[in-house]
PDB file of C-alpha atoms in Angstrom:
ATOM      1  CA  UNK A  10     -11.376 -16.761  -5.631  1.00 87.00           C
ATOM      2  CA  UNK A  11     -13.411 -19.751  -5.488  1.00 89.00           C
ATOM      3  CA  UNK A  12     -17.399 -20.454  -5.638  1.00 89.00           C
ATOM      4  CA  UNK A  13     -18.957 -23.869  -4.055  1.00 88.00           C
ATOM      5  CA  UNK A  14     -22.703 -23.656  -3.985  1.00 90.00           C
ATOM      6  CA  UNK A  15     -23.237 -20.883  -0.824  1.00 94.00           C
ATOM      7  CA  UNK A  16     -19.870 -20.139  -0.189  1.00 96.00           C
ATOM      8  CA  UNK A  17     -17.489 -17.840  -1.483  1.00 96.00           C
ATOM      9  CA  UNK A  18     -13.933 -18.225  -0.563  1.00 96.00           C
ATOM     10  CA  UNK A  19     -10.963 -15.784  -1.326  1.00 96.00           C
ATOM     11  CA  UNK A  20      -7.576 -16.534  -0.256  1.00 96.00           C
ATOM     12  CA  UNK A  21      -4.505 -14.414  -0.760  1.00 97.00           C
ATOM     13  CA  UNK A  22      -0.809 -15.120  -0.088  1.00 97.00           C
ATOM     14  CA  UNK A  23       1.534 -12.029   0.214  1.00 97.00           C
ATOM     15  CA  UNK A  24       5.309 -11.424   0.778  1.00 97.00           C
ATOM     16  CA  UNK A  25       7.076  -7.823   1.021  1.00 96.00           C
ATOM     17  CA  UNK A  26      10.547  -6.935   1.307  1.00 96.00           C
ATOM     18  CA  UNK A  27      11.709  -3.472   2.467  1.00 95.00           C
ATOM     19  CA  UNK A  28      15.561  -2.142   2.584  1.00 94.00           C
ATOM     20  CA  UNK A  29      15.572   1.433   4.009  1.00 91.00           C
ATOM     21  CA  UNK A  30      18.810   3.754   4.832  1.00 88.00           C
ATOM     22  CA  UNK A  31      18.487   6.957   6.010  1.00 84.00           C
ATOM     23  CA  UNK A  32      21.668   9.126   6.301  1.00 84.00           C
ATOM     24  CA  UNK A  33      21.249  12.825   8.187  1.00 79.00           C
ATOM     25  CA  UNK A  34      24.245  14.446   6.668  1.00 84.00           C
ATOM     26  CA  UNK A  35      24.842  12.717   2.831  1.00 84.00           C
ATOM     27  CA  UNK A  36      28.705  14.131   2.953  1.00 87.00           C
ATOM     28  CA  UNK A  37      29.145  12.854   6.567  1.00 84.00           C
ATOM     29  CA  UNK A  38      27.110   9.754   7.146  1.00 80.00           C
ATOM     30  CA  UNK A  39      29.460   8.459  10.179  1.00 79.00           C
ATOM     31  CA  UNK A  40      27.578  11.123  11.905  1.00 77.00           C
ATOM     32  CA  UNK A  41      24.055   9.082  11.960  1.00 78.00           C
ATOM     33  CA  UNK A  42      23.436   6.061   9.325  1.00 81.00           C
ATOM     34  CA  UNK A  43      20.682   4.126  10.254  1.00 83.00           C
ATOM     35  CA  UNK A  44      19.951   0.769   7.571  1.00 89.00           C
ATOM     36  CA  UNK A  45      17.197  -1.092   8.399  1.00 89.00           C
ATOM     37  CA  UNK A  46      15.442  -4.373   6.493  1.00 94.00           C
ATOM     38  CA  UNK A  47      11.582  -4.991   7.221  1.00 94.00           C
ATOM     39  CA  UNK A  48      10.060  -8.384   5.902  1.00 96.00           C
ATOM     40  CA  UNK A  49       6.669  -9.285   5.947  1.00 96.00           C
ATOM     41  CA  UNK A  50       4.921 -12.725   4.967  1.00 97.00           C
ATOM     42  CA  UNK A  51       1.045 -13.701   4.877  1.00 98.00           C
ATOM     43  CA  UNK A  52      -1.206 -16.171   4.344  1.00 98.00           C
ATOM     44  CA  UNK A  53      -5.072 -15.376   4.302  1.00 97.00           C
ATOM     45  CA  UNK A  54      -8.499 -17.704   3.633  1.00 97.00           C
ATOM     46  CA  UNK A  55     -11.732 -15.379   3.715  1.00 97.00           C
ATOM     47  CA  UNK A  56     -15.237 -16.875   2.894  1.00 97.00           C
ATOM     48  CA  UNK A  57     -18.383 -16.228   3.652  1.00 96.00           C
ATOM     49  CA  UNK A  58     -21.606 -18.891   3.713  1.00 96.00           C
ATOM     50  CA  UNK A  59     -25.177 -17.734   2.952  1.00 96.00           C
ATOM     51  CA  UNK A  60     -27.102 -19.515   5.040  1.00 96.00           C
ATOM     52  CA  UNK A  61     -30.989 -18.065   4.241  1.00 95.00           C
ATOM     53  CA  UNK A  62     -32.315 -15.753   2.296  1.00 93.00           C
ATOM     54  CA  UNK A  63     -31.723 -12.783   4.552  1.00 95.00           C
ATOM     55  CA  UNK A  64     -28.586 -13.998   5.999  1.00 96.00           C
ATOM     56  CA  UNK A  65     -25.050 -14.989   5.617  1.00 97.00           C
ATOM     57  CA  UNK A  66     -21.811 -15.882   7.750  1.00 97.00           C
ATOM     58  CA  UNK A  67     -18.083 -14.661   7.213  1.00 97.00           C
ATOM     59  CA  UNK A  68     -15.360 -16.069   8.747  1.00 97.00           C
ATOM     60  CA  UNK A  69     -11.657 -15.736   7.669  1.00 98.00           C
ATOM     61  CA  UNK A  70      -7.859 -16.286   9.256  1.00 98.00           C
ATOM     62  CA  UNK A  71      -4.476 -14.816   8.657  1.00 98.00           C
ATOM     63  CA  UNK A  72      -0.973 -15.362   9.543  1.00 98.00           C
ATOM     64  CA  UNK A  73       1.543 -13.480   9.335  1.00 97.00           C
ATOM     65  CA  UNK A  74       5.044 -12.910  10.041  1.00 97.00           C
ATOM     66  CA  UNK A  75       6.970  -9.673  10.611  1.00 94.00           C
ATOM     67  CA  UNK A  76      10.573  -9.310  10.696  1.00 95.00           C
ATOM     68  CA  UNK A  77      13.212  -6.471  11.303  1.00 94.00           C
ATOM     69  CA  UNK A  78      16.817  -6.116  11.276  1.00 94.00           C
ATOM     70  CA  UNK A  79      18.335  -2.688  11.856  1.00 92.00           C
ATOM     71  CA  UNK A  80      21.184  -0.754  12.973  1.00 86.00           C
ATOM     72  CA  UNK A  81      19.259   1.420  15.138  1.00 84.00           C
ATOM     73  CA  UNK A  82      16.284  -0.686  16.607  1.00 88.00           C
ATOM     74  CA  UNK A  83      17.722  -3.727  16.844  1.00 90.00           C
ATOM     75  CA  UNK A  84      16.999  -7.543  14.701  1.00 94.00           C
ATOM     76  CA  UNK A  85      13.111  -8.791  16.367  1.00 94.00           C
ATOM     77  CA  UNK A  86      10.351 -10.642  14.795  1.00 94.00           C
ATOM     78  CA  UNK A  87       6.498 -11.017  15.247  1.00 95.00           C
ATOM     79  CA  UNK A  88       3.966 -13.494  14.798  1.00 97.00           C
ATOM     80  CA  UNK A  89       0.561 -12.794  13.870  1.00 97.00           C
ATOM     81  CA  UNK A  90      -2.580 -14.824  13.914  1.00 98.00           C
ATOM     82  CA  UNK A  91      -5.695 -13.331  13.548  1.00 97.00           C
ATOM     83  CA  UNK A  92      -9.589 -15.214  13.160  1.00 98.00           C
ATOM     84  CA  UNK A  93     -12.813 -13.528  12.853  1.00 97.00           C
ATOM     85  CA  UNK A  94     -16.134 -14.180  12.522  1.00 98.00           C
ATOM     86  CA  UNK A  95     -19.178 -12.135  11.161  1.00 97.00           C
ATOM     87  CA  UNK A  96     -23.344 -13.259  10.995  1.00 98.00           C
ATOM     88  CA  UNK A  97     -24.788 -10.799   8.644  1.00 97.00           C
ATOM     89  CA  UNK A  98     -28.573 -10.231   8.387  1.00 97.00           C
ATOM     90  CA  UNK A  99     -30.878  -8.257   5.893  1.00 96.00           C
ATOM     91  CA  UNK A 100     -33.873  -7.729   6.577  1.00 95.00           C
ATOM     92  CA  UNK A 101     -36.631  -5.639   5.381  1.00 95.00           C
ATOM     93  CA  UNK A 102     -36.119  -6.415   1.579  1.00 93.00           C
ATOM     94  CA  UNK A 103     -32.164  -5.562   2.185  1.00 92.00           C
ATOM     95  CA  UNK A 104     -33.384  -2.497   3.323  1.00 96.00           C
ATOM     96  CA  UNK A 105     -32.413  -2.948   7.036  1.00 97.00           C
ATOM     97  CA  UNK A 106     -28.621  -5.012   7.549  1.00 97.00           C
ATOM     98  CA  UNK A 107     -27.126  -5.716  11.013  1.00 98.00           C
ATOM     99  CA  UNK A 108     -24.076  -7.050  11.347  1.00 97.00           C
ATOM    100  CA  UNK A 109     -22.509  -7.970  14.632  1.00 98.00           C
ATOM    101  CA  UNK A 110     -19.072  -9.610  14.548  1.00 98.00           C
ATOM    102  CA  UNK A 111     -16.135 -11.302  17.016  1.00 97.00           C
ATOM    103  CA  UNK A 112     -12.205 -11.522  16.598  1.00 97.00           C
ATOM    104  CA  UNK A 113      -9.666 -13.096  17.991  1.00 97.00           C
ATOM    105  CA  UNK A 114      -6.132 -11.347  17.457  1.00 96.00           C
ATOM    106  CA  UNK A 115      -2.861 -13.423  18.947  1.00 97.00           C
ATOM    107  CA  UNK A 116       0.595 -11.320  18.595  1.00 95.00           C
ATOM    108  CA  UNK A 117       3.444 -13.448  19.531  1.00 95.00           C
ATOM    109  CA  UNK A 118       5.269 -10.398  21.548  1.00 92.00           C
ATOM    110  CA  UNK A 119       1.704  -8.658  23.173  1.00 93.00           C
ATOM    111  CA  UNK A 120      -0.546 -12.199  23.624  1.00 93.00           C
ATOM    112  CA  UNK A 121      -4.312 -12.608  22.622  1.00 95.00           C
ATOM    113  CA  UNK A 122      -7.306 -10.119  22.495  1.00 95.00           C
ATOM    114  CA  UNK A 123     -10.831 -10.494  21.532  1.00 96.00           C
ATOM    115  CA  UNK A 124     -12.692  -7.673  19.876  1.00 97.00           C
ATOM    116  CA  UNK A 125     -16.487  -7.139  19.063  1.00 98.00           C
ATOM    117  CA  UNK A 126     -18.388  -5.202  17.572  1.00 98.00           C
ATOM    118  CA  UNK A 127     -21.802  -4.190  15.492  1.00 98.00           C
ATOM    119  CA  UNK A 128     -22.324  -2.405  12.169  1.00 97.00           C
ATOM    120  CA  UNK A 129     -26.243  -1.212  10.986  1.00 97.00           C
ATOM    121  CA  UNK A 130     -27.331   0.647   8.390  1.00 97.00           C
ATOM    122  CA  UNK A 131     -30.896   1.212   7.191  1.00 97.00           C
ATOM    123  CA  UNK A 132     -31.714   2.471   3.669  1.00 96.00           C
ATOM    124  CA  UNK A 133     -34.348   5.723   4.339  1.00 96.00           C
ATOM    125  CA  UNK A 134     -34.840   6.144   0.253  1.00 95.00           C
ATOM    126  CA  UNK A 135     -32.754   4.831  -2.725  1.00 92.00           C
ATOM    127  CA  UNK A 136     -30.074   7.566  -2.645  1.00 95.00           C
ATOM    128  CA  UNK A 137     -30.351   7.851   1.652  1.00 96.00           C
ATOM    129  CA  UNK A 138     -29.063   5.554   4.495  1.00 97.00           C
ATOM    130  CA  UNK A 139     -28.366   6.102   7.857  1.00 98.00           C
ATOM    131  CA  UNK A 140     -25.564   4.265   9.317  1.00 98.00           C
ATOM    132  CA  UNK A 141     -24.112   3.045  12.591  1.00 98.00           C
ATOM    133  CA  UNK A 142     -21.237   0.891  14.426  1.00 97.00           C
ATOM    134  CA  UNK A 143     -20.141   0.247  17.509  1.00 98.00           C
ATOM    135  CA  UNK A 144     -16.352  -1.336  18.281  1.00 97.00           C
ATOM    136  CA  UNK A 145     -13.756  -2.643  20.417  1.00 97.00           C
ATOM    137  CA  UNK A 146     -10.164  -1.885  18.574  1.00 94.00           C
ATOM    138  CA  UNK A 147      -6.650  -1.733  20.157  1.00 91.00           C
ATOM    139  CA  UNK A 148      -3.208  -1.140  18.089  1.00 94.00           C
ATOM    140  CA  UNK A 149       0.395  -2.153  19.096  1.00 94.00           C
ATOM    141  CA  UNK A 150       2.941  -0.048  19.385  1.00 94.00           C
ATOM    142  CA  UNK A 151       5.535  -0.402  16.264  1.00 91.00           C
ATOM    143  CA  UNK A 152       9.266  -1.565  16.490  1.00 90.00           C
ATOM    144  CA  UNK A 153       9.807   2.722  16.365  1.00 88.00           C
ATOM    145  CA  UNK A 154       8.092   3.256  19.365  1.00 92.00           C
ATOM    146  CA  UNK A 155       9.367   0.455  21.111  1.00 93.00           C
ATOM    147  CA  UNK A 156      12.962   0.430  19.798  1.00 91.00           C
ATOM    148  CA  UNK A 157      14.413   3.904  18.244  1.00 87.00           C
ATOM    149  CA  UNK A 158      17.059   5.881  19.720  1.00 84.00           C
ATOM    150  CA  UNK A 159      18.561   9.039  18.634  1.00 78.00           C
ATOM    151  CA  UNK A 160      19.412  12.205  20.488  1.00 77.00           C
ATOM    152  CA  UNK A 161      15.748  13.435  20.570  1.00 82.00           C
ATOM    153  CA  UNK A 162      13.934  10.158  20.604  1.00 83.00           C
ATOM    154  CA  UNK A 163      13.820   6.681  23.806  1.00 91.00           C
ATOM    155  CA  UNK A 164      12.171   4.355  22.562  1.00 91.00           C
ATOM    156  CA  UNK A 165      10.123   2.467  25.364  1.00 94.00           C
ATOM    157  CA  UNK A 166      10.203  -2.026  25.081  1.00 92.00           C
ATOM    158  CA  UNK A 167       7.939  -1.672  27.918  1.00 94.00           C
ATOM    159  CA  UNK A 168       4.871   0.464  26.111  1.00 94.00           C
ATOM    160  CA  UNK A 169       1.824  -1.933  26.449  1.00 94.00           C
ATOM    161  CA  UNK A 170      -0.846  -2.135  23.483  1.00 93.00           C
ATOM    162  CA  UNK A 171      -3.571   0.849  23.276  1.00 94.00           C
ATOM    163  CA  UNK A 172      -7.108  -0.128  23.632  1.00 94.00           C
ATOM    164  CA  UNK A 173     -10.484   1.953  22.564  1.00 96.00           C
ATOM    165  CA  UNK A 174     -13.705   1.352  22.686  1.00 97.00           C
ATOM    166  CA  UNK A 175     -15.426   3.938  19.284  1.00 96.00           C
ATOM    167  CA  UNK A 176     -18.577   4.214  17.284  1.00 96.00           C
ATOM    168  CA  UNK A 177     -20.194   6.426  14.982  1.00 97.00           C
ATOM    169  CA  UNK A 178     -23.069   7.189  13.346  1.00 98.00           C
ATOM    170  CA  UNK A 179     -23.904   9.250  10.408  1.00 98.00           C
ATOM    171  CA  UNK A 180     -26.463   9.556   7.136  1.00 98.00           C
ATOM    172  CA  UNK A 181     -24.909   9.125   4.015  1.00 96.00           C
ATOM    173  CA  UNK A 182     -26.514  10.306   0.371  1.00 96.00           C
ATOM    174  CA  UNK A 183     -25.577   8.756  -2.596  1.00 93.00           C
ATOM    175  CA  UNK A 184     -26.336   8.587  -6.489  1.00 92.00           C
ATOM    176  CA  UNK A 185     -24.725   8.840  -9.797  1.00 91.00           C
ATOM    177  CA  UNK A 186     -22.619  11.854  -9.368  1.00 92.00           C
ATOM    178  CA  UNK A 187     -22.366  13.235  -5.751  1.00 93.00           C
ATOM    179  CA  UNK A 188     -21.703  11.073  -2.640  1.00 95.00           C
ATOM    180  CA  UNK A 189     -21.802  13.116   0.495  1.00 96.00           C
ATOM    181  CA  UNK A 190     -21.568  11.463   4.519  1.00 96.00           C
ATOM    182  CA  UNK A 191     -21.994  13.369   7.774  1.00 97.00           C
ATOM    183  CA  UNK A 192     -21.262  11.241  10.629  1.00 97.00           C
ATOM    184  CA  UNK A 193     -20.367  11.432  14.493  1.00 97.00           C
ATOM    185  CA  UNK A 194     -18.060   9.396  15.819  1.00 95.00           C
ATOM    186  CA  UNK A 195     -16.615   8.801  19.028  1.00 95.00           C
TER     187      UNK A 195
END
């Protein structure tokens, strides 16, 4: 974490190693062994800029690299770039904060999307807010769903990634001992 006058950065730096082996019969394993190795490396700068009073900008990238090698699914790797940017505003003594916000999401096996999207919340009393967001998302399938085979189970290389368009909005209550939300979403 770093401070330089109006901006805030955070950066991070991550590596994970995973070794897996699943065996369906422990006295029998030549029946179905499946070892698998799952490595995953990132790099990621956040920061965000206050730029008035009542407003501030966030902005952050990541890379990242996934990697697999398993009996069962086969050896693949993915890279991962993702940027965003944020403008938050506060308005109404902090009362009332809007925050609409853009991303940019490359994977080096499904290509580039751009995602949107909108978060509000007003404050109706100290302990009361009411809350709202509106979104673009979309997930890619994992190596599983693309790769496993088994006597039950085809994977499918060709799945595409799933897109979605949700919001939600809700009142939430909050104070020293009880937090309670009721929300809609969609």
């Amino acid at each position: 974490k770093k401070k330089k006058k109006k901006t805030k950065i955070l950066s991070s730096f991550s590596f994970r190693n995973n070794t897996d082996e699943y065996t369906l019969f422990r006295d029998a394993p030549e029946i179905f062994r499946n070892n698998h190795r799952t490595s995953v490396f990132a790099i990621q700068l956040n920061a965000s800029t206050l730029l008035s009073k009542t407003s501030a900008l966030g902005y952050g990238i990541e890379l990242r690299s996934d990697q697999i090698t398993s009996d069962n699914l086969g050896n693949h790797d993915r890279g991962v770039l993702t940027a965003n940017l944020e403008y938050k505003l506060y308005l109404l003594d902090d009362k009332l904060k809007i925050i609409p916000g853009l991303s940019y999401n490359y994977y080096s096996d499904f290509g580039s999307q751009f995602l949107y999207g909108v978060d509000f919340s007003i404050d109706l009393s100290k302990k009361l807010s009411f809350f709202g967001n509106y979104g673009t998302t979309y997930r890619v399938p994992s190596y599983t769903e693309l790769y496993y085979e088994d006597r039950s189970n085809i994977g499918n290389n060709a799945l595409k990634q799933e897109q979605a368009v949700s919001y939600e909005s809700g009142i939430k209550y909050l104070s020293k001992k009880n937090y309670t939300q009721v929300s809609y979403f969609r």
